[in-house]
Coordinates of C-alpha atoms and ligand atoms in Angstrom, one line a residue:
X1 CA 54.4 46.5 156.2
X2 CA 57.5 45.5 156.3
X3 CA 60.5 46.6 158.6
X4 CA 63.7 48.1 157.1
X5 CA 66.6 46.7 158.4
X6 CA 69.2 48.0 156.5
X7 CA 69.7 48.9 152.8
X8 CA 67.7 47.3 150.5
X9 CA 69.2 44.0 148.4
X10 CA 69.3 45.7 145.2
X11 CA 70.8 49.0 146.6
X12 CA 72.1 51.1 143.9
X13 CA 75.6 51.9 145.4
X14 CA 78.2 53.7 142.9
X15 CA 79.5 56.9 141.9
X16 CA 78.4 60.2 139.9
X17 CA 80.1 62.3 137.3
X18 CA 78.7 64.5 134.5
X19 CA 79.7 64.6 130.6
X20 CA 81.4 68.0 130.8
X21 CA 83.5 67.7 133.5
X22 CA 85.2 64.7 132.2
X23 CA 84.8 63.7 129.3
X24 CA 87.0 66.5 127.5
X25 CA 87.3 66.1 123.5
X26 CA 85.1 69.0 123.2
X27 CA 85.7 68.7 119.0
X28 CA 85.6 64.8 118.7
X29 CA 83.5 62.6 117.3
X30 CA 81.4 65.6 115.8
X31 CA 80.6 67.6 119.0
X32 CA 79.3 71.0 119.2
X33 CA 79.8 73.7 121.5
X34 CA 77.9 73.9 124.9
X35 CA 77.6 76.4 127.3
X36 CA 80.7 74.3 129.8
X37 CA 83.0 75.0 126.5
X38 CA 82.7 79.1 127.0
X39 CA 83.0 78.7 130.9
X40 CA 86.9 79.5 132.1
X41 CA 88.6 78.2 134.8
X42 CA 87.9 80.1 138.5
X43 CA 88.8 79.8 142.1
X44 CA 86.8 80.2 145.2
X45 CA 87.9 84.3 145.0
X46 CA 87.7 84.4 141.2
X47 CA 84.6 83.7 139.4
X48 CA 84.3 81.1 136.2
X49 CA 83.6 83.8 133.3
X50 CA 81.5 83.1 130.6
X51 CA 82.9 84.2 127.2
X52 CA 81.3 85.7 123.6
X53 CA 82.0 81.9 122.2
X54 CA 85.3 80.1 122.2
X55 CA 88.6 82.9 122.4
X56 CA 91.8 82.3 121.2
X57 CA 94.3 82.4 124.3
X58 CA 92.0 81.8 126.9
X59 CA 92.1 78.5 129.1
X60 CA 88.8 76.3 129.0
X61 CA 89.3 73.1 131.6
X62 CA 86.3 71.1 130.0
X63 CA 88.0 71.4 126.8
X64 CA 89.9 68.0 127.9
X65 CA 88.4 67.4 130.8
X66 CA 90.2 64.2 132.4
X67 CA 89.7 63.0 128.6
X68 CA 87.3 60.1 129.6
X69 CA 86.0 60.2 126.6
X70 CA 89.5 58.3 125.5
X71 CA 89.9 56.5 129.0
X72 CA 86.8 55.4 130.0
X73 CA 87.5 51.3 129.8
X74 CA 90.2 51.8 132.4
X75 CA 88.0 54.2 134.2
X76 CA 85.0 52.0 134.6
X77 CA 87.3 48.3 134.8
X78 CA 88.4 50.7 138.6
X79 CA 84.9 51.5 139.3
X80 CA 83.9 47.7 138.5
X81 CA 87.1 46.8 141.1
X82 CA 85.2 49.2 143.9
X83 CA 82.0 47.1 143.1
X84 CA 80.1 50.0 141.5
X85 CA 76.1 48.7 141.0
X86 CA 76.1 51.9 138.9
X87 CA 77.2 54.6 137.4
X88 CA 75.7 57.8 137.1
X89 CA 76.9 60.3 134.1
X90 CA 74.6 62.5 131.9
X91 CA 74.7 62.4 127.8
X92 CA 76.2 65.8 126.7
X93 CA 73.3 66.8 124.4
X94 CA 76.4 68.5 121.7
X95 CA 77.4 64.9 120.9
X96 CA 74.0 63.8 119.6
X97 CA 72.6 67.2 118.5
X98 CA 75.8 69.6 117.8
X99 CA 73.5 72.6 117.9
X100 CA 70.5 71.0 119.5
X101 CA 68.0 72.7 116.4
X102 CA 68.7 69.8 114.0
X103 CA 66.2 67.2 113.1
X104 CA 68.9 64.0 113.1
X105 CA 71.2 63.3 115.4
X106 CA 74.6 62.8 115.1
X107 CA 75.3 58.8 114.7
X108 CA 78.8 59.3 115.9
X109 CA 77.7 61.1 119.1
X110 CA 75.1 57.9 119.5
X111 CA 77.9 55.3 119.1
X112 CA 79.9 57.0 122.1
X113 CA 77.5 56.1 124.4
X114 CA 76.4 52.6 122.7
X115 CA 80.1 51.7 123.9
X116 CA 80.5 53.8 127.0
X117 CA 76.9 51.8 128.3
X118 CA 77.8 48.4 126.9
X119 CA 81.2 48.7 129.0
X120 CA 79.1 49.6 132.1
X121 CA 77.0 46.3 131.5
X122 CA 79.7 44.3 130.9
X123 CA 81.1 44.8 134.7
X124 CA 77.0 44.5 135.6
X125 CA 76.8 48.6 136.5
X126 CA 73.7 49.8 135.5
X127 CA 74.3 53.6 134.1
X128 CA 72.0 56.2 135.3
X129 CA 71.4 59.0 132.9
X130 CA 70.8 63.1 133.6
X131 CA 69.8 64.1 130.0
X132 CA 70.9 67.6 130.9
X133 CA 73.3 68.5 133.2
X134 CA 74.7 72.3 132.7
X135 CA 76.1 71.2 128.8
X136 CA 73.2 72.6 126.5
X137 CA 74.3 73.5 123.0
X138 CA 75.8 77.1 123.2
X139 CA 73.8 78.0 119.8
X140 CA 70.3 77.6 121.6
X141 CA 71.7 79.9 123.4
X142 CA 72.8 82.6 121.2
X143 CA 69.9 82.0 118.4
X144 CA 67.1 81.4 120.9
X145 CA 67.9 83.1 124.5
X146 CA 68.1 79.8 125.9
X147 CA 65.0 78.1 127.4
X148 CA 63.7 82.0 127.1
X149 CA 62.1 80.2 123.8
X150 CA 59.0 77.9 124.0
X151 CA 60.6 76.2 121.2
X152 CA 63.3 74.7 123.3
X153 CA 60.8 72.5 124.5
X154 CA 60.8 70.5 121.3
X155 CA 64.3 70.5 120.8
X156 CA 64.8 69.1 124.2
X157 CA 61.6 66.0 123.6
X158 CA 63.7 65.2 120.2
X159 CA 67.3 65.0 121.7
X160 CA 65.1 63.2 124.6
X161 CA 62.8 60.4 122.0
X162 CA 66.3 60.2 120.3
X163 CA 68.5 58.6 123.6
X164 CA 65.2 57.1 124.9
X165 CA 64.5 54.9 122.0
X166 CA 68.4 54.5 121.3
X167 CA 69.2 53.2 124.5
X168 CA 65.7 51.5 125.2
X169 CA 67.5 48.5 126.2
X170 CA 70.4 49.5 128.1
X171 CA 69.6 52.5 130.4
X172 CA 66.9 52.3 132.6
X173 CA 67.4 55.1 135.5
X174 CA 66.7 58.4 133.9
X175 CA 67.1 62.1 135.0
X176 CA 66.0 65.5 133.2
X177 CA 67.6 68.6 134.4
X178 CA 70.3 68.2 137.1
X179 CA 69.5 70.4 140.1
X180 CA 66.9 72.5 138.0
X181 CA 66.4 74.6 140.9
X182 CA 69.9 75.9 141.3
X183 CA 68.5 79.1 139.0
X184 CA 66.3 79.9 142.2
X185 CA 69.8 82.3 142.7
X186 CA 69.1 84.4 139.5
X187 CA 71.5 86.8 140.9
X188 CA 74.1 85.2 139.7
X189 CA 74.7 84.5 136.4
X190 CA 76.2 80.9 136.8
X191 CA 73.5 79.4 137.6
X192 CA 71.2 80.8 135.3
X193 CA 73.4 79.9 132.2
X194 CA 74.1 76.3 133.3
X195 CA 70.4 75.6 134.1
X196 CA 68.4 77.3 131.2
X197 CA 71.0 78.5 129.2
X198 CA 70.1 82.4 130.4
X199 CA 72.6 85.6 129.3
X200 CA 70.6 88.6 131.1
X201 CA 70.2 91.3 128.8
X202 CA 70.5 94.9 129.8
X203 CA 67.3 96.1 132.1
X204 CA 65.6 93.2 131.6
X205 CA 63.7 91.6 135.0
X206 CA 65.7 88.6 134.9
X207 CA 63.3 87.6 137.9
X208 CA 60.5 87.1 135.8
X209 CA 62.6 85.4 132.8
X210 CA 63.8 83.0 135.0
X211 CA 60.4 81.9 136.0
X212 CA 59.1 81.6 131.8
X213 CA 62.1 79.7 131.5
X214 CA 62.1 76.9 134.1
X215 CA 58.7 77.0 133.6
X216 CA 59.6 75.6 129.5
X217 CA 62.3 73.1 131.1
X218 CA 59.4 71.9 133.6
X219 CA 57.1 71.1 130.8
X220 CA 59.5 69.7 129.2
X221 CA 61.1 67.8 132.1
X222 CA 56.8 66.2 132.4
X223 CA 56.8 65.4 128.4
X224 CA 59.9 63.5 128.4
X225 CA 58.5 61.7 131.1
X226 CA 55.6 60.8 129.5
X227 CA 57.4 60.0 126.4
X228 CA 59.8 57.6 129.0
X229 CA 56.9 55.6 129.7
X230 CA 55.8 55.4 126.0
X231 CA 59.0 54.1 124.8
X232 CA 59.4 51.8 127.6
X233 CA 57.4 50.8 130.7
X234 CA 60.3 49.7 133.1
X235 CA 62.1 53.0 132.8
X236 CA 62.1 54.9 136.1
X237 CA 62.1 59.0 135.5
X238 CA 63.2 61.1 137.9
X239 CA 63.8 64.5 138.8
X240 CA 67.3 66.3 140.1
X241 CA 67.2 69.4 142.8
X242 CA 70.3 70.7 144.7
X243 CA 68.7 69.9 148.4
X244 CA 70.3 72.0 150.9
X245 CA 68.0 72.3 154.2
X246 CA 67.3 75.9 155.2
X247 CA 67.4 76.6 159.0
X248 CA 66.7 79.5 160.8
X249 CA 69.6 81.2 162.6
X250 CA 67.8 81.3 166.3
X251 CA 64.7 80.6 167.2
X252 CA 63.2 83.9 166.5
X253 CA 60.5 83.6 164.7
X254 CA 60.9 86.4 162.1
X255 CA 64.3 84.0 161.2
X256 CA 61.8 81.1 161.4
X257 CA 59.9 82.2 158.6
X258 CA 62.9 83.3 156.7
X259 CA 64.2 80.4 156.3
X260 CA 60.9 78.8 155.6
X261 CA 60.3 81.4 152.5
X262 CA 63.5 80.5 151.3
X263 CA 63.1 76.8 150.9
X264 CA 59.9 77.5 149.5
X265 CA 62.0 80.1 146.6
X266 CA 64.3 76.7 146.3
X267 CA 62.0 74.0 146.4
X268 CA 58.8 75.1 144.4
X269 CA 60.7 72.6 141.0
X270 CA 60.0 69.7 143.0
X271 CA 56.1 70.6 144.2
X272 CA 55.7 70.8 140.2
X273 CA 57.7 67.7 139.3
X274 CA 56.6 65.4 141.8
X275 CA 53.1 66.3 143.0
X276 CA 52.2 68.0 139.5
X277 CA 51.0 71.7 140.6
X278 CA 52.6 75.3 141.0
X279 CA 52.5 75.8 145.3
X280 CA 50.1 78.5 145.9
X281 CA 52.5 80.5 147.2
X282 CA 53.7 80.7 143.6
X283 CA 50.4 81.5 142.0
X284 CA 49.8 84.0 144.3
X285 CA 52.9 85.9 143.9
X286 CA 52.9 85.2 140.6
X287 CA 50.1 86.7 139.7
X288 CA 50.9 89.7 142.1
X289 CA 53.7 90.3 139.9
X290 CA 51.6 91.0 136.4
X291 CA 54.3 89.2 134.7
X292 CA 51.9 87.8 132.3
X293 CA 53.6 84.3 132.0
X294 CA 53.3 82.2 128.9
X295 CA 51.8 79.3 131.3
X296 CA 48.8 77.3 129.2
X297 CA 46.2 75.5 130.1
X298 CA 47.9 72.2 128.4
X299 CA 50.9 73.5 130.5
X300 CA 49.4 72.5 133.4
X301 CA 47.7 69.3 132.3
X302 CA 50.6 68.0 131.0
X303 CA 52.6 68.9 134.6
X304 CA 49.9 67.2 136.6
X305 CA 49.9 64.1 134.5
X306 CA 53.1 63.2 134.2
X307 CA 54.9 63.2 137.5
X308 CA 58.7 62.1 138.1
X309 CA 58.8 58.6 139.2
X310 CA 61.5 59.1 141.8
X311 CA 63.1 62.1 143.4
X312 CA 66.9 61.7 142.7
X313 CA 68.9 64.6 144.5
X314 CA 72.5 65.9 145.4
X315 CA 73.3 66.6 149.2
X316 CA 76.1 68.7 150.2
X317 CA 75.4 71.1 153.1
X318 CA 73.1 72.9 155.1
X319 CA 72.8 77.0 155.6
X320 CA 71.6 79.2 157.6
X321 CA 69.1 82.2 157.4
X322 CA 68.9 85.0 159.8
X323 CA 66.6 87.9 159.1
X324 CA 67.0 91.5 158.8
X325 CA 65.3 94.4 160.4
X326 CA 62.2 96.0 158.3
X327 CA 63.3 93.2 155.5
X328 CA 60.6 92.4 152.7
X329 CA 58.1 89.8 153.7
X330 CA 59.2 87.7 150.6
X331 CA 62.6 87.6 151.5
X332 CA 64.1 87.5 148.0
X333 CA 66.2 84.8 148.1
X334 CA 69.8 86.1 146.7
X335 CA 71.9 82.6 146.7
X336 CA 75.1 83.0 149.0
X337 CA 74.1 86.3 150.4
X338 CA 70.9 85.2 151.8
X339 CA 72.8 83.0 154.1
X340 CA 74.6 83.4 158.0
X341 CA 76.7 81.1 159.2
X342 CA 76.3 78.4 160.8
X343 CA 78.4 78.3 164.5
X344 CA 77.7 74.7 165.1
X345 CA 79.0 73.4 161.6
X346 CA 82.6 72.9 160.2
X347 CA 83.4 73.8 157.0
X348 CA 85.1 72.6 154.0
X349 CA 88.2 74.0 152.7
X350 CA 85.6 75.7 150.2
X351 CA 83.5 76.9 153.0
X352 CA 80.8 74.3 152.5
X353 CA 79.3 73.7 155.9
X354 CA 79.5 70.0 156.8
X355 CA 76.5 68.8 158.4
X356 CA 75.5 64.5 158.0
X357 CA 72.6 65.1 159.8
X358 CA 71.4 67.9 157.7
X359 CA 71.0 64.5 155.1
X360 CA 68.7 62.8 157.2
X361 CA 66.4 66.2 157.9
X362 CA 66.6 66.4 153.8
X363 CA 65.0 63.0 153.7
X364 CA 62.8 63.0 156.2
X365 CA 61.3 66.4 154.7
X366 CA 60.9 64.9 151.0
X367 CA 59.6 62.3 152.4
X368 CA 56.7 64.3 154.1
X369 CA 56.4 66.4 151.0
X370 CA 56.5 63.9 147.9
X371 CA 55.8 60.6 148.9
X372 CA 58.3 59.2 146.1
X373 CA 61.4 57.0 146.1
X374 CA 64.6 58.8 146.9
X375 CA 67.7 58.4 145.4
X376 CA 70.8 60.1 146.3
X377 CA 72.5 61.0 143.3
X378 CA 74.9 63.3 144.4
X379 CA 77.2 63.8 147.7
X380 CA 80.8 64.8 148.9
X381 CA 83.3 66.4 150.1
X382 CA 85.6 68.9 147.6
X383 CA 89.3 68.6 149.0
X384 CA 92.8 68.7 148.1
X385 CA 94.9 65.7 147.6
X386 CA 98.8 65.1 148.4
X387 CA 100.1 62.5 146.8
X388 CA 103.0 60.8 149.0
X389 CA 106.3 59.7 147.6
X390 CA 105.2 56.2 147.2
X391 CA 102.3 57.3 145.1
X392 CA 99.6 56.6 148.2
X393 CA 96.9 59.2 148.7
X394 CA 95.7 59.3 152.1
X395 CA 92.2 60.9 152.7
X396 CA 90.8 60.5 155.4
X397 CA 88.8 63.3 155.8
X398 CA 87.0 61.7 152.8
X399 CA 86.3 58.8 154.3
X400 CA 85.0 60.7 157.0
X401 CA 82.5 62.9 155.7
X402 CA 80.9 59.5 153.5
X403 CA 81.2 57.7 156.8
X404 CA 79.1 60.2 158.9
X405 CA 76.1 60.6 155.7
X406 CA 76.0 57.3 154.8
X407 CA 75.5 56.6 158.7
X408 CA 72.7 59.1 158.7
X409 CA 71.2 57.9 155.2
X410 CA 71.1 54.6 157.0
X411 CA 69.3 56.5 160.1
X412 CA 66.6 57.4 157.4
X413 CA 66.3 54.2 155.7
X414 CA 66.2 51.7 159.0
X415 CA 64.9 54.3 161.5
X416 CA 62.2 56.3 159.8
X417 CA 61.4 53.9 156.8
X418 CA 62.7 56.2 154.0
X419 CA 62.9 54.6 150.9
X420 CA 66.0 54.7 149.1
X421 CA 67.1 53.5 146.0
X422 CA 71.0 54.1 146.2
X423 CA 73.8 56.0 146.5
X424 CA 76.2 57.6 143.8
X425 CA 78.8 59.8 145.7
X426 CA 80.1 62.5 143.4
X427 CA 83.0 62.8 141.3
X428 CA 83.8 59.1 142.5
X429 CA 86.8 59.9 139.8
X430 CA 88.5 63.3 140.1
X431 CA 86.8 65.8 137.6
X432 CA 86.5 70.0 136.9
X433 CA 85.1 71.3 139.5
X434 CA 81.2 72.5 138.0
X435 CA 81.8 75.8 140.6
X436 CA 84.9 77.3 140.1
X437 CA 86.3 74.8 137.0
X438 CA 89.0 73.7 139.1
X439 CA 91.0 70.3 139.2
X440 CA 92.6 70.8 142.9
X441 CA 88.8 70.8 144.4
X442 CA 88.5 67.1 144.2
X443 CA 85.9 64.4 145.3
X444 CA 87.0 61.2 144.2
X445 CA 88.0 58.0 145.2
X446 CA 90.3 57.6 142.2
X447 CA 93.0 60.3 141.7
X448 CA 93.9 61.8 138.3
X449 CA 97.5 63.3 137.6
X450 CA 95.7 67.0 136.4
X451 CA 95.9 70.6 137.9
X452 CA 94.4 73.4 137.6
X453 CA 96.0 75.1 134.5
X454 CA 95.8 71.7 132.2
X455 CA 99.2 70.0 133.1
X456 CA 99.8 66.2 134.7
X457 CA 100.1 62.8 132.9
X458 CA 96.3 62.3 133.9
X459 CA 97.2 59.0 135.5
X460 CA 95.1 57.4 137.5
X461 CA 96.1 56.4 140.9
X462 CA 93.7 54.5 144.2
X463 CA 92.9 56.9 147.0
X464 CA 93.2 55.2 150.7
X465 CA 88.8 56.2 150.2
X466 CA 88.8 53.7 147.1
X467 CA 89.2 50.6 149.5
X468 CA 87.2 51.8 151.7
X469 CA 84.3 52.3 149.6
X470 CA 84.8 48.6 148.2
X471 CA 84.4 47.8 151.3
X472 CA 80.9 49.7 152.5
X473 CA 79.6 48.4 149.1
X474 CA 80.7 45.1 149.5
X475 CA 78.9 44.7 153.0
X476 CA 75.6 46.8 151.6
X477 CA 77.0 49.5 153.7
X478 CA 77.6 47.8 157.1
X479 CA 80.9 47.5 157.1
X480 CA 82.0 51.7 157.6
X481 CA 85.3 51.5 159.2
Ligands
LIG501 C1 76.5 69.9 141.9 C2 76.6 69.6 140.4 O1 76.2 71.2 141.9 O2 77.6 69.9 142.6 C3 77.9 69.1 139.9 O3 75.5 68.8 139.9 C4 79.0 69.7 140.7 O4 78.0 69.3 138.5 C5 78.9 69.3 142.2 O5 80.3 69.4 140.3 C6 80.0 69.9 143.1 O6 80.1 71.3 142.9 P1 81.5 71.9 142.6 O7 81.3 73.3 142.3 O8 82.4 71.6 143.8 O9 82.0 71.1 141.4

């Protein structure tokens, strides 16, 4: 076998964005509404709300997004000049199906994205595609529930056969839902809207509707990578979970087996989509619950035969569990409140612990569990910028939060053999924030002239992290200072 010595020649090094959150021109080119064009701008204190439709009066940040949808030759001719391999975005389903329950798709829509990917190849970045990434069509949402309906599942394999055959030729990295597993916290409405389209209705057990529903987007997620394969051999299909390791607090083992329950409430997604079967913890509570799931036989044939063909997955922090006197033995997981803090981690300015080696534990532990390629499709650090007099931006606390993951990615691939297939840094251009729909929480490596109420030139201007990056790519991540 052979021995890893660093990153592999064909490493995948480049950046990540996602339709909403840049591209703007929300009624261009015959887009409908999606669920990111009802979302209002937040903070850390203030929640995003989530309005009855568009309202006059109220502010929308993805409305214009950074207007990449206008700017992207200049946008990718920077990513090109950092050496960007490739460039992961996600098709906003609105452009090719406005309301997602027509039969043809919108040939406009199509053309966007025949140009966007032609620009990519021109500068030799391969584009790497999420098909859905928290931008359904807002009508599937008010005529169907969201992916409440069994009949979303076509919708989503048409949109899906549509982009597949379309773009046959010029994509061939694929991604279904981005971080499908985010709706594990289906105590917040957020997440439950941006992954399955969900509004909870009055005394409904939104526990149970979460599970029908994901359970639709996972048979879907396993026919469109079936249909992949149809359309084309050579394309790679994988699936996209938040990954965020769960430790316990102490040593005690009642917090031991907190945190273990609670990956297992995050993490049961990926046991479907890469080893092709419910966990038996699952079925067995499941069943406890007499929920009477639509879940068919078919259902589960088609899950086992049609498993992702890498596990693609965004990496931001740890947390922490810690449990509590005469709590249940399931441990309802309940997002942000099921979490204590971490003494041994810093945090970001948006109280994201920072933990590199948290990256490396990730890795090792899908390794163990899936046996699959990796590839990191998301990672960063959310801070403000200050742009100087001169027009310099200086970030190096940036450079070193990549600097301390990649060295631990590079612990995983050399030390413990992990296979990796790149590296795509998120929000590599400043975008909305997908949290709190801010501008001010940025990521990038390139700067763009926006704030948080709409205002700036949207100019683009070379963070100090941009030539550093050029660098790390340049060396195949060897050169990190
Ligand atoms: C992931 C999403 O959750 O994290 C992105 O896939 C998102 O869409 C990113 O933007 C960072 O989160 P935030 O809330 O800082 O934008």
């Amino acid at each position: 076998m052979k021995e890893n010595a660093g990153f592999r020649d064909d490493f995948l090094w480049g950046g990540a964005v996602a339709a909403h959150q840049l591209e703007g021109a929300w009624r261009e080119g015959g887009k409908g509404v999606s669920i990111a064009d009802v979302m209002t701008a937040g903070s850390n204190e203030s929640k995003r709300q989530i309005t009855d439709g568009v309202q006059p009066g109220v502010y929308y940040p993805n409305h214009e997004g950074i207007d990449f949808y206008h700017r992207y030759p200049e946008d990718l001719k920077l990513m090109a000049e950092m050496g960007f391999k490739c460039f992961r975005t996600s098709i906003a389903w609105t452009r090719i199906f406005p309301n997602g329950d027509e039969t043809s798709p919108n040939e406009e829509g199509l053309k966007f994205y025949d140009q966007l990917f032609d620009e990519c190849l021109k500068y030799q970045i391969e584009p790497v595609i999420t098909l859905s990434h928290f931008e359904m069509p807002y009508n599937l949402v008010t005529k169907y529930g969201g992916w409440r309906s069994r009949k979303l599942i076509d919708f989503f394999l048409n949109y899906a056969q549509t982009v597949f055959e379309r773009y046959q030729n010029k994509v061939k990295y694929w991604m279904t839902f981005n971080e499908i597993n985010n709706q594990a916290n289906y105590y917040d409405p957020l997440p439950l809207l941006v992954d399955s389209g969900l509004i909870v209705q009055p005394d409904e057990n939104i526990e149970r509707t979460m599970y029908q529903a994901a359970h639709y987007e996972l048979v879907a997620s396993a026919k469109a990578v079936k249909l992949a394969h149809q359309i084309n051999d050579d394309f790679k299909i994988g699936s996209m979970v938040a990954v965020t390791p769960i430790y316990p607090q102490t040593s005690k083992p009642a917090d031991v087996i907190k945190a273990e329950k609670i990956s297992q409430a995050r993490y049961w997604f990926e046991d479907v989509q890469a080893n092709g079967e419910y966990p038996w913890w699952l079925k067995n509570y499941q069943a406890k619950q007499n929920w009477n799931l639509d879940i068919t036989k078919e259902d589960l044939e088609v899950l086992a035969e049609n498993t992702v063909d890498y596990l693609g997955f965004s990496y931001y922090k740890s947390r922490c569990v810690s449990a509590n006197p005469g709590e249940a033995p399931q441990y309802r997981y309940q997002g942000i409140k099921s979490f204590a803090p971490n003494q041994h981690l810093p945090k970001t300015e948006w109280g994201w612990e920072i933990d590199p080696e948290g990256l490396r534990i990730a890795m090792n532990w899908l390794a163990d569990r899936y046996h699959k390629p990796q590839f990191i499709v998301e990672n960063g650090l959310g801070a403000v910028d200050q742009v100087e007099p001169d027009g310099k931006i200086h970030d190096p606390y940036r450079i070193d939060y990549l600097k301390a993951h990649i060295e631990q990615m590079k612990l995983a691939v050399v030390e413990d053999g992990i296979d990796l297939l790149g590296y795509t840094p998120w929000g590599c251009i400043d975008l909305i924030s997908a949290g709190t729909g801010e501008m001010s929480k940025r990521y990038g490596f390139i700067y763009v002239d926006r704030d948080d109420v709409g205002k700036g030139s949207l100019k683009r201007l070379r963070k100090d992290s941009f030539f550093w990056y050029q660098q790390v790519i340049k060396s195949n991540g060897e050169k990190l200072d």
